[in-house]
GROMACS .gro file of C-alpha atoms in nm:
model
  208
    1MET     CA    1 -10.396 -13.457   3.415
    2PHE     CA    2 -10.074 -13.564   3.661
    3THR     CA    3  -9.786 -13.481   3.404
    4GLN     CA    4  -9.975 -13.183   3.318
    5ILE     CA    5  -9.967 -13.088   3.695
    6MET     CA    6  -9.616 -13.230   3.757
    7THR     CA    7  -9.494 -12.998   3.466
    8ALA     CA    8  -9.677 -12.685   3.580
    9ALA     CA    9  -9.500 -12.781   3.940
   10GLY     CA   10  -9.157 -12.797   3.756
   11VAL     CA   11  -9.209 -12.448   3.590
   12LEU     CA   12  -9.354 -12.278   3.908
   13ALA     CA   13  -9.076 -12.385   4.121
   14LEU     CA   14  -8.769 -12.267   3.891
   15LEU     CA   15  -8.997 -11.910   3.942
   16THR     CA   16  -9.047 -11.989   4.321
   17VAL     CA   17  -8.646 -12.037   4.359
   18VAL     CA   18  -8.555 -11.729   4.147
   19PRO     CA   19  -8.406 -11.451   4.374
   20GLY     CA   20  -8.641 -11.154   4.364
   21PRO     CA   21  -8.762 -10.889   4.608
   22ASP     CA   22  -8.931 -11.158   4.853
   23MET     CA   23  -8.581 -11.335   4.893
   24ALA     CA   24  -8.423 -10.983   4.976
   25VAL     CA   25  -8.714 -10.900   5.195
   26VAL     CA   26  -8.702 -11.240   5.391
   27THR     CA   27  -8.313 -11.200   5.455
   28LYS     CA   28  -8.355 -10.850   5.580
   29ARG     CA   29  -8.593 -10.952   5.837
   30ALA     CA   30  -8.496 -11.323   5.964
   31VAL     CA   31  -8.073 -11.176   6.007
   32ALA     CA   32  -8.233 -10.888   6.131
   33GLU     CA   33  -8.483 -11.029   6.398
   34GLY     CA   34  -8.468 -11.382   6.362
   35TRP     CA   35  -8.629 -11.694   6.229
   36ARG     CA   36  -8.957 -11.650   6.391
   37ASP     CA   37  -8.975 -11.296   6.216
   38GLY     CA   38  -8.840 -11.437   5.910
   39LEU     CA   39  -9.125 -11.723   5.869
   40ARG     CA   40  -9.389 -11.468   5.961
   41THR     CA   41  -9.285 -11.260   5.673
   42VAL     CA   42  -9.270 -11.569   5.455
   43GLY     CA   43  -9.642 -11.592   5.591
   44GLY     CA   44  -9.710 -11.283   5.480
   45ILE     CA   45  -9.543 -11.325   5.090
   46THR     CA   46  -9.746 -11.622   5.084
   47THR     CA   47 -10.085 -11.486   5.165
   48GLY     CA   48  -9.987 -11.186   4.921
   49LEU     CA   49  -9.935 -11.478   4.644
   50LEU     CA   50 -10.326 -11.606   4.743
   51VAL     CA   51 -10.464 -11.271   4.737
   52TRP     CA   52 -10.313 -11.228   4.403
   53GLY     CA   53 -10.452 -11.596   4.329
   54ALA     CA   54 -10.832 -11.524   4.422
   55LEU     CA   55 -10.810 -11.167   4.216
   56THR     CA   56 -10.683 -11.397   3.920
   57VAL     CA   57 -10.977 -11.639   3.920
   58ALA     CA   58 -11.182 -11.365   3.997
   59GLY     CA   59 -11.054 -11.182   3.694
   60LEU     CA   60 -10.980 -10.854   3.858
   61ALA     CA   61 -10.599 -10.905   3.803
   62ALA     CA   62 -10.616 -10.951   3.449
   63VAL     CA   63 -10.840 -10.567   3.479
   64LEU     CA   64 -10.472 -10.441   3.648
   65ALA     CA   65 -10.255 -10.643   3.366
   66ALA     CA   66 -10.424 -10.496   3.082
   67SER     CA   67 -10.488 -10.132   3.284
   68ALA     CA   68 -10.128  -9.892   3.208
   69VAL     CA   69 -10.256  -9.658   3.458
   70ALA     CA   70 -10.362  -9.926   3.742
   71TYR     CA   71 -10.043 -10.104   3.653
   72THR     CA   72  -9.811  -9.811   3.666
   73VAL     CA   73  -9.953  -9.667   4.007
   74VAL     CA   74  -9.905 -10.044   4.147
   75LYS     CA   75  -9.545 -10.072   4.047
   76LEU     CA   76  -9.466  -9.705   4.192
   77LEU     CA   77  -9.629  -9.818   4.493
   78GLY     CA   78  -9.431 -10.124   4.527
   79ALA     CA   79  -9.040  -9.976   4.417
   80VAL     CA   80  -9.119  -9.694   4.643
   81TYR     CA   81  -9.183  -9.954   4.930
   82LEU     CA   82  -8.872 -10.125   4.840
   83VAL     CA   83  -8.676  -9.833   4.852
   84PHE     CA   84  -8.822  -9.743   5.205
   85LEU     CA   85  -8.714 -10.079   5.318
   86GLY     CA   86  -8.362 -10.063   5.141
   87VAL     CA   87  -8.291  -9.732   5.307
   88GLN     CA   88  -8.382  -9.856   5.651
   89ALA     CA   89  -8.148 -10.133   5.609
   90LEU     CA   90  -7.906  -9.885   5.525
   91VAL     CA   91  -7.947  -9.657   5.804
   92ARG     CA   92  -7.932  -9.964   6.053
   93GLY     CA   93  -7.613 -10.056   5.902
   94ARG     CA   94  -7.471  -9.737   5.938
   95ARG     CA   95  -7.581  -9.662   6.331
   96GLY     CA   96  -7.483 -10.051   6.390
   97GLY     CA   97  -7.159  -9.891   6.523
   98GLY     CA   98  -6.993 -10.174   6.719
   99ALA     CA   99  -7.256 -10.260   6.960
  100SER     CA  100  -7.418 -10.607   7.014
  101THR     CA  101  -7.714 -10.694   6.811
  102THR     CA  102  -7.783 -11.030   6.929
  103VAL     CA  103  -8.074 -10.858   7.153
  104PRO     CA  104  -8.349 -10.630   6.941
  105SER     CA  105  -8.356 -10.280   7.136
  106GLY     CA  106  -8.731 -10.286   7.034
  107PRO     CA  107  -8.988 -10.363   6.792
  108ALA     CA  108  -8.852 -10.404   6.441
  109PRO     CA  109  -8.849 -10.088   6.256
  110GLU     CA  110  -9.027 -10.198   5.953
  111GLY     CA  111  -9.345 -10.276   6.163
  112HIS     CA  112  -9.508 -10.642   6.187
  113PRO     CA  113  -9.318 -10.888   5.991
  114TRP     CA  114  -9.650 -11.060   5.820
  115ARG     CA  115  -9.731 -10.724   5.682
  116THR     CA  116  -9.399 -10.647   5.579
  117GLY     CA  117  -9.444 -10.990   5.349
  118LEU     CA  118  -9.782 -10.924   5.276
  119VAL     CA  119  -9.713 -10.546   5.162
  120SER     CA  120  -9.407 -10.599   4.955
  121ASN     CA  121  -9.616 -10.897   4.767
  122VAL     CA  122  -9.939 -10.734   4.691
  123LEU     CA  123  -9.735 -10.412   4.536
  124ASN     CA  124  -9.593 -10.618   4.312
  125PRO     CA  125  -9.764 -10.600   3.954
  126LYS     CA  126  -9.569 -10.823   3.796
  127ILE     CA  127  -9.746 -11.130   4.010
  128ALA     CA  128 -10.072 -10.997   3.825
  129VAL     CA  129  -9.927 -11.039   3.469
  130PHE     CA  130  -9.750 -11.362   3.567
  131TYR     CA  131 -10.065 -11.522   3.679
  132THR     CA  132 -10.329 -11.367   3.453
  133GLY     CA  133 -10.044 -11.489   3.152
  134LEU     CA  134  -9.876 -11.813   3.284
  135LEU     CA  135 -10.121 -11.998   3.490
  136PRO     CA  136 -10.413 -12.046   3.187
  137ALA     CA  137 -10.153 -12.204   2.999
  138LEU     CA  138 -10.046 -12.439   3.285
  139ALA     CA  139 -10.366 -12.507   3.418
  140PRO     CA  140 -10.470 -12.873   3.324
  141PRO     CA  141 -10.739 -12.852   3.029
  142SER     CA  142 -10.913 -13.160   3.177
  143LEU     CA  143 -11.029 -12.918   3.467
  144PRO     CA  144 -11.289 -12.612   3.452
  145SER     CA  145 -11.062 -12.312   3.377
  146HIS     CA  146 -11.102 -12.099   3.739
  147VAL     CA  147 -11.043 -12.459   3.941
  148GLY     CA  148 -10.732 -12.515   3.710
  149MET     CA  149 -10.604 -12.165   3.782
  150ALA     CA  150 -10.690 -12.211   4.187
  151LEU     CA  151 -10.512 -12.537   4.211
  152LEU     CA  152 -10.181 -12.382   4.080
  153VAL     CA  153 -10.221 -12.023   4.291
  154LEU     CA  154 -10.212 -12.303   4.574
  155LEU     CA  155  -9.914 -12.509   4.504
  156HIS     CA  156  -9.710 -12.170   4.377
  157ALA     CA  157  -9.811 -12.087   4.745
  158VAL     CA  158  -9.677 -12.385   4.905
  159LEU     CA  159  -9.361 -12.397   4.719
  160THR     CA  160  -9.293 -12.020   4.822
  161LEU     CA  161  -9.391 -12.148   5.183
  162LEU     CA  162  -9.109 -12.445   5.167
  163TRP     CA  163  -8.859 -12.269   4.963
  164LEU     CA  164  -8.827 -11.905   5.163
  165GLY     CA  165  -8.926 -12.133   5.498
  166GLY     CA  166  -8.646 -12.371   5.452
  167TYR     CA  167  -8.405 -12.053   5.376
  168VAL     CA  168  -8.492 -11.882   5.679
  169MET     CA  169  -8.391 -12.190   5.869
  170VAL     CA  170  -8.085 -12.201   5.684
  171LEU     CA  171  -7.996 -11.842   5.776
  172ALA     CA  172  -8.084 -11.969   6.145
  173ARG     CA  173  -7.873 -12.158   6.171
  174ALA     CA  174  -7.606 -11.913   6.094
  175ARG     CA  175  -7.729 -11.652   6.302
  176GLY     CA  176  -7.416 -11.673   6.511
  177PHE     CA  177  -7.221 -11.540   6.228
  178PHE     CA  178  -7.476 -11.306   6.101
  179GLU     CA  179  -7.512 -11.146   6.482
  180ARG     CA  180  -7.129 -11.056   6.481
  181PRO     CA  181  -7.150 -10.655   6.455
  182ALA     CA  182  -6.935 -10.625   6.164
  183VAL     CA  183  -7.105 -10.898   5.963
  184ARG     CA  184  -7.428 -10.718   6.045
  185ARG     CA  185  -7.325 -10.421   5.924
  186ALA     CA  186  -7.178 -10.533   5.607
  187LEU     CA  187  -7.521 -10.755   5.515
  188ASP     CA  188  -7.760 -10.467   5.629
  189ARG     CA  189  -7.564 -10.218   5.359
  190VAL     CA  190  -7.571 -10.510   5.092
  191THR     CA  191  -7.937 -10.599   5.156
  192GLY     CA  192  -8.030 -10.248   5.148
  193VAL     CA  193  -7.872 -10.195   4.813
  194VAL     CA  194  -8.027 -10.527   4.672
  195LEU     CA  195  -8.364 -10.378   4.785
  196ILE     CA  196  -8.291 -10.040   4.661
  197GLY     CA  197  -8.206 -10.214   4.305
  198PHE     CA  198  -8.455 -10.397   4.340
  199GLY     CA  199  -8.732 -10.097   4.393
  200LEU     CA  200  -8.549  -9.877   4.114
  201LYS     CA  201  -8.576 -10.223   3.842
  202VAL     CA  202  -8.961 -10.238   3.931
  203ALA     CA  203  -9.010  -9.879   3.875
  204THR     CA  204  -8.821  -9.851   3.551
  205ALA     CA  205  -9.006 -10.167   3.412
  206ASP     CA  206  -9.210 -10.144   3.126
  207SER     CA  207  -9.599 -10.203   3.120
  208PRO     CA  208  -9.723 -10.542   3.022
   0.00000   0.00000   0.00000
């Protein structure tokens, strides 16, 4: 069983480090508001994985993955949310001007960082497809199916927390560089384009 779990951990680790919408959202939040908000966003993303995991173990995620209508609805909602975050970043990049951004002038425009991470992850139907399609094949056969999948969901959540949390701390160490107005404007624009790109990619993805 140990060998099977380590194999599953390797597959999950590879999938975790591949850049995607979650990393773009974390980058945007951590650079704009600091490492604390970045870590809160990571917490929301991790909670979203646990939500998908619970739905998978309960069998509800399989219903979503098998229903073209339900999948499309969630997919489009997720795409709209990513585009919305991207447009906000572009607007902030345009308004940044030459003013210093070292001190936030008010609450973050995206709302609570934990909620931002949670919503961006829960509205990603690819997680449902990934969990229902891959986790049963990776789960140790010596364990009951629901126990094995729950174990892998927890493992994936921990890997995501460590990877994105470490990424936030790396960004924090370089925040002095990112706080330069010209760099902040450029990063806002790049992040905005990336988020909009991910949103369009999600919107145009084929149903499973």
